[in-house]
C-alpha atoms as a printed R data frame, in Angstrom:
   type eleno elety resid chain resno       x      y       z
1  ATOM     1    CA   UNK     A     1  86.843 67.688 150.518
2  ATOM     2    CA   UNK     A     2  86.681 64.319 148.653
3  ATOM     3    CA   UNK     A     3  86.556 63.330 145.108
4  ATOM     4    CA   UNK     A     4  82.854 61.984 145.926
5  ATOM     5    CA   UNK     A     5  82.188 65.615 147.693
6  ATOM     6    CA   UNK     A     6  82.113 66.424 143.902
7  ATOM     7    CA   UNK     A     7  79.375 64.400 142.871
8  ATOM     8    CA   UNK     A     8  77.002 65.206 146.268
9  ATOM     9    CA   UNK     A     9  77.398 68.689 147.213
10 ATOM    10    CA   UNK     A    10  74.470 71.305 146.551
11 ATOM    11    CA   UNK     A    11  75.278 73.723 143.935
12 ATOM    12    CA   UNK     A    12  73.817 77.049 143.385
13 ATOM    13    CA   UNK     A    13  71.282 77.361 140.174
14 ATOM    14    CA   UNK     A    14  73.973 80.215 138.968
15 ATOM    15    CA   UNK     A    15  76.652 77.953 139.521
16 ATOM    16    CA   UNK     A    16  74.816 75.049 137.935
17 ATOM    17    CA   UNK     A    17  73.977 77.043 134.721
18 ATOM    18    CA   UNK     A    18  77.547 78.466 134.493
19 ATOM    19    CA   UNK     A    19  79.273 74.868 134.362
20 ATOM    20    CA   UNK     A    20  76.210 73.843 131.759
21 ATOM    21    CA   UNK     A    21  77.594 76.672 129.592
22 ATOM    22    CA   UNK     A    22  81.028 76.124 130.013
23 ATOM    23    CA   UNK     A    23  80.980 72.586 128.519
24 ATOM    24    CA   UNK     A    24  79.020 73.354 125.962
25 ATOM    25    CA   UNK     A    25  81.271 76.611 124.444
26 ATOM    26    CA   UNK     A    26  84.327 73.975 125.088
27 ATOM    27    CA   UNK     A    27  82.314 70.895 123.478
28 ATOM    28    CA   UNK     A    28  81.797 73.219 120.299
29 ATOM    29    CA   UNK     A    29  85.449 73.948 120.057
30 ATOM    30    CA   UNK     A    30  86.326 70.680 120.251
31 ATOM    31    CA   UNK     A    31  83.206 69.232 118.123
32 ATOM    32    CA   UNK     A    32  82.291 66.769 120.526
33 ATOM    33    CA   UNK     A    33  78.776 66.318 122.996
34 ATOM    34    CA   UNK     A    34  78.767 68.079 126.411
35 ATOM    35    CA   UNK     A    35  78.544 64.558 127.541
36 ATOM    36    CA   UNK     A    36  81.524 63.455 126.125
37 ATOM    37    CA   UNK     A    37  83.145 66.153 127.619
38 ATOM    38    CA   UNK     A    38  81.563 65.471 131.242
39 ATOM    39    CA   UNK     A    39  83.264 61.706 130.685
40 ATOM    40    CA   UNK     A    40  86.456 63.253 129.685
41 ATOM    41    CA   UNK     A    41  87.007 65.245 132.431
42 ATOM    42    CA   UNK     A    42  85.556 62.588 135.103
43 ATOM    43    CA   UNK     A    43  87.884 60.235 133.616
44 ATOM    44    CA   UNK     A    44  90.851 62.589 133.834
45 ATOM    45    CA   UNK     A    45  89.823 63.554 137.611
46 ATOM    46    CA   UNK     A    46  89.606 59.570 138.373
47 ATOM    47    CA   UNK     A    47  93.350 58.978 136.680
48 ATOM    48    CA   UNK     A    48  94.564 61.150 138.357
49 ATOM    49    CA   UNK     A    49  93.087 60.676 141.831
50 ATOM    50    CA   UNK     A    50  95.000 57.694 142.074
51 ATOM    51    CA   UNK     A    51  98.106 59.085 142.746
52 ATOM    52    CA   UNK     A    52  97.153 62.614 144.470
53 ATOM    53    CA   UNK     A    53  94.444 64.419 146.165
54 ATOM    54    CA   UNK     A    54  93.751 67.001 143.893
55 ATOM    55    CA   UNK     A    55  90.607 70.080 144.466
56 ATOM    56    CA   UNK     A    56  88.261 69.760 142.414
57 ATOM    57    CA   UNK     A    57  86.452 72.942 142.886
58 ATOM    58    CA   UNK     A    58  89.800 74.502 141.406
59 ATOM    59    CA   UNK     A    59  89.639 72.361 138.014
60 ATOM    60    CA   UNK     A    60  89.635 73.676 134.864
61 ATOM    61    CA   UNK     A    61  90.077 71.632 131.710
62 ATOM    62    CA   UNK     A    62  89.212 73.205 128.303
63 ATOM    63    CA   UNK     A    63  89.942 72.179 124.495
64 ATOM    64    CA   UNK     A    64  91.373 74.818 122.647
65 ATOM    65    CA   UNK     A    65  92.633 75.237 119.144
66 ATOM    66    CA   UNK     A    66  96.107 75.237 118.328
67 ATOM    67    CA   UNK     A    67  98.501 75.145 115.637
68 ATOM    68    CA   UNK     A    68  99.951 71.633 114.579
69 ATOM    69    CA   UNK     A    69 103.245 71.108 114.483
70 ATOM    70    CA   UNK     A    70 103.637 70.125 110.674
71 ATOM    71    CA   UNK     A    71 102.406 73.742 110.095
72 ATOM    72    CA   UNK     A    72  98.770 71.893 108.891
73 ATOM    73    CA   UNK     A    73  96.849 73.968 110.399
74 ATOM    74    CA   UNK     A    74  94.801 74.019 113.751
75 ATOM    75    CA   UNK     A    75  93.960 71.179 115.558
76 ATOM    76    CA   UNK     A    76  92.381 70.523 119.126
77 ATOM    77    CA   UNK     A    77  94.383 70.553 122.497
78 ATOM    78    CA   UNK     A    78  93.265 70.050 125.836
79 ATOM    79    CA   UNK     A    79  94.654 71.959 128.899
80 ATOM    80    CA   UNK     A    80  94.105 70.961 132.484
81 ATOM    81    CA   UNK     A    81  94.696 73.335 135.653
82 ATOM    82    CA   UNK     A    82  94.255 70.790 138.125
83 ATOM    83    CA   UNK     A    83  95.547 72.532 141.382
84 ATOM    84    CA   UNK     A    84  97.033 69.736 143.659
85 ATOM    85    CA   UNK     A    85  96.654 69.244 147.136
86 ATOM    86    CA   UNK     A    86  99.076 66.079 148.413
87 ATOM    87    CA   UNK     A    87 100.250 63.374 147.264
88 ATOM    88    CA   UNK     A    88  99.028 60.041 148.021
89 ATOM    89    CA   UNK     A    89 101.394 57.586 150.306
90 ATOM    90    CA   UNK     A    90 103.141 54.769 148.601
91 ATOM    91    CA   UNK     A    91 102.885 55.995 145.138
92 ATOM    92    CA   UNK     A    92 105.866 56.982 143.478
């Protein structure tokens, strides 16, 4: 499966409405739009793309809160599982 496989495969309408709620819980964590989100995480899958094949029906990026190291209190992280299939030849 393809990074464009992503974009133009059929999804479910329980499917569909799960990943709608998803990024919007994680957008309100992180105060930010559900469409800044989407861009986030398209841009992350493109960066990365470059250099491996990755599956992209096993990604899972989410903003959490988490404690600053100065001890200010919280501030936003992001964490990617991005499970990784091969890497691409000729990159290093």
């Amino acid at each position: 499966m393809g990074f464009m496989d992503t974009f133009f495969r059929k999804k479910s309408s329980g499917n569909t409405a799960k990943e709608r709620l998803k990024f919007v819980l994680v957008s309100d964590r992180a105060n930010c739009s559900p469409e800044t989100m989407e861009q986030i995480k398209n841009d992350i899958i493109a960066v990365i793309s470059k250099y491996m094949e990755i599956d992209t029906q096993g990604l899972d990026i989410q903003i959490t809160q988490t404690e600053s190291e100065g001890g200010n209190g919280n501030v936003p992280a992001i964490y990617a599982n991005i499970p990784i299939k091969e890497l691409k030849k000729g990159r290093k």
